[in-house]
Amino acid sequence: MSKSEVTPAGRKALSAVLCLGVGLTALSAAAPALAQEQEAAEETRTMQTVTITATKREQTLQDVPIAVSVVDDTTIERAAIVDLNDLQSIIPSLRVGQLQSSANTNFVIRGFGNGANNAGIEPSVGVFIDGVYRSRSASQISDLPNIERVEVLRGPQSTLFGKNASAGVISVVTKKPQYEFGGVVDGTISNENGYRANGYVTGPLAENLAGAVGVTYNKRDGYVEDIGTGTETNERNRWGIRGDLLFEPDVNTSFRLMADYDQIDELCCAAANVVNGPTGAIVQAIGGQIVPEDPYSYRVAYNLPSTNKVDNGGLSLQADFDFEKVRLTSITAYRMSRLETNQDSDFTGADLLGENSNKTDIDTFTQEFRLTSTDGERLDWMVGGFYFDEKVDIQNALLYGTDYRAYANALAGGLNPNTGVITDILAGLESALGLPVGTTLAQAGQGFRDDAGQDNTAWSLFGTVDYRLTDRLTATIGLNYTEDKKDARNSIQATDVLSSLDFVAIGFAQTMAGFGVNAQNPAQVAAFAQANPAAFAAIQAAVQNPAQNPLLALQPLQFLPPFLGFPNAVEDGRSKDSATTYTLRLAYDVNDNLNTYVSYATGFKATSWNLSRDSRPFASDFIPGSPVTSPPSSPIRDAGLALPNLTTGSRYAGPEDSTVFEVGLKGVYSNVAFNLAYFDQTIEGFQSNVFTGTGFALANAGKQSNKGLEFDVTWNPISNLQLMVAGTLQDPVYDSFPNSASGDLSGEKVYGIPEVATSTAATYFFDVAGWDAYVRGDWQYESAVDHFDSDAEQAAFGEQKKVNTFNASTGFTNESGLGVTLWVRNVFNDEYITTAFPAVAQAGSYMGYPVAPRSYGVTLRKTF
């Protein structure tokens, strides 16, 4: 069976959901009669009306004809959701992955998402907090203070949001300051010595002026023991403060000024050894510790702790002016993000990589203007403009450690398995090349130091028009025009002498010297070739043959080949993209309880530059090869920019263009509400960023698609019980991806995206001695998926990812506002690897990030 086929389990689940959709329609038709019979006795069954602002105007969730999930503050409290990472447990279409640092968080909606591990890549899933765009994951993961709701919009949303929403949007809305004094304070004690405190207070400051202040503090020991350094990693150590002023000089004018600052200073994140390949024995032979093939012991062995420090802050001003039949909104914002990390990226107790540090500074200014109609007649419209100006500065260092030379000698065949003695093979090479012996090749401190950056300016005009053709039928047209310009740069100081050696040229020089020819003298070489053409051709072939040139056996040790910086004479480091995207939709109200819609929308994301040490010239600009092989002409070679062992890859990934066709059905009745949507979504040129073991390969997938069904149902079968089930059934496929890092993936299933993902929850409400109480349980399920798109790598890794996680909580609140919540996440210690990858410079070994084990705690809360 090819990877693109839906499995029997997927077909069975798909059939079940189709039956569920039919059943819900029948249930919806019967619900009014049921409600009339029991309306007086069971008023508490009435479904709560949820108001959202995803469409830039207030509407109820059921009235919005788009695929959107909403999590309000009550659900956040009851489900013990602390930050955006936890949202995926109740929104099946959303996946959130935290990778090697606290700042590397990736958001995926309907299988589409990227943006981690490279500051040049903006995410395909846009995150907005109070209307302000957060351009990188480091500025998105703060603990959630004073949240009112979180709205997750699925599919491209460029006609509603001005910046990068090709796959979807996460919109976080916080509570406005109030003119009555009030607030909440809560404290949590949890396992692993966890302590969390939050406080929020609001009230009047003067006539027409209200203010609010929120603070968060979150500290917890690490749940992973690092037996190499004696520390605990995967800890929590973060805090934040947020101030909010609301000034309303009259009923038609309001100003909201918000300022925030938060800091993360943690040891994170541990990658465990899942497959211990042949290099594991070498690591141990040179004195390095490994905890082999036991990822769920939550024990690792590193030689240095992985530090993370992230500082985020910003200031925004939203101004709203109500005129006759129209509202003018202006949102002006400045954001800054400062990231400093240093990771033990070989993930062993050996000092192979002594430093993998990153310092990234991002400064962002955004300005948005919107005009929104307010007359409520047959025509509703919104038009807006968005401006984005961002500066990114990056400094990286990837340097070898003190054990690297011994490791390189062992990889080169210098390890005696019987005695454990390692012969210094590189010393012989140094001597043969006339280099200082013992101090030249594979030395601690050698590697890469790079200085990269990007200046990005963009602007867009966008808007939507809703026209009620009849009292029940509404047509929507939305447009967005975007221009995006980037000036990128990257320069690297490469000091790895071993990786700079051209072993073909060296072998050629040594062979020619035997004939008395100086290979550095073109005239002597030409004369020899003319006099001895057959012999010269044989020499050229021999130096490229590992059987005849033993130096070629050392090529696998050249992990950090020389880097060609840009801009240069061939590559200008500039990109300029523009696109027009649109939304077309028809929405029909079947009756007051049931509506349906059909829509077609397009989205766009501009070019993303590879601002990392893995940035390499395109194959169209350079043809690798030793001068000995007489490689064909290419622009970089013709410009005199060729370097020994220079390899090709990508400087950037071109724009993403997304389309989605969607049909939806929404219903709300006295005791049941449901949403059902079929989607067929495609991204042309999806910006794929895949770790290969020594770096990241950034490339455009020709075409990636996903189609399926999404559903969510909330049902109150009795007045005290609420049931919820939500799910996504999908079939993600690489329609065309001939040049991936794993070869031609065209027609293959996209790895890491489950065919079936569901979230189920039950909440029961009751009274205990005058206290309002509840007990809640939820279950997150994802069908098994591969960790790699390469069949060979997946076979070597073996384990698939399958999620089967339960969470539970219970809470009690009295009339004075005092409450207590007891909660457990991952009740049964579900075990799976969230993300897997080839071990760095350790062929045959694989690492992975194990899911967090069971956590539990108690929260005390006082509302006033």
mmCIF file of C-alpha atoms in Angstrom, residues 503-504 507-508 511 535-550 552 628:
data_model
loop_
_atom_site.group_PDB
_atom_site.id
_atom_site.type_symbol
_atom_site.label_atom_id
_atom_site.label_comp_id
_atom_site.label_asym_id
_atom_site.label_seq_id
_atom_site.Cartn_x
_atom_site.Cartn_y
_atom_site.Cartn_z
ATOM 1 C CA PHE A 503 41.334 15.185 -0.951
ATOM 2 C CA VAL A 504 40.976 14.725 -4.692
ATOM 3 C CA GLY A 507 45.842 12.943 -4.058
ATOM 4 C CA PHE A 508 46.420 14.412 -7.494
ATOM 5 C CA THR A 511 50.623 11.441 -7.583
ATOM 6 C CA ALA A 535 48.389 8.309 -18.184
ATOM 7 C CA PHE A 536 46.988 11.694 -17.237
ATOM 8 C CA ALA A 537 43.409 10.496 -17.725
ATOM 9 C CA ALA A 538 44.172 7.424 -15.606
ATOM 10 C CA ILE A 539 45.562 9.630 -12.825
ATOM 11 C CA GLN A 540 42.447 11.843 -12.903
ATOM 12 C CA ALA A 541 40.225 8.776 -12.560
ATOM 13 C CA ALA A 542 42.371 7.177 -9.867
ATOM 14 C CA VAL A 543 42.335 10.150 -7.477
ATOM 15 C CA GLN A 544 38.517 10.049 -7.516
ATOM 16 C CA ASN A 545 38.405 6.320 -6.759
ATOM 17 C CA PRO A 546 38.338 5.441 -3.022
ATOM 18 C CA ALA A 547 40.059 2.152 -3.776
ATOM 19 C CA GLN A 548 43.058 4.017 -5.204
ATOM 20 C CA ASN A 549 42.945 7.255 -3.161
ATOM 21 C CA PRO A 550 42.777 6.305 0.547
ATOM 22 C CA LEU A 552 38.743 9.804 0.250
ATOM 23 C CA VAL A 628 41.229 18.184 -10.966
#
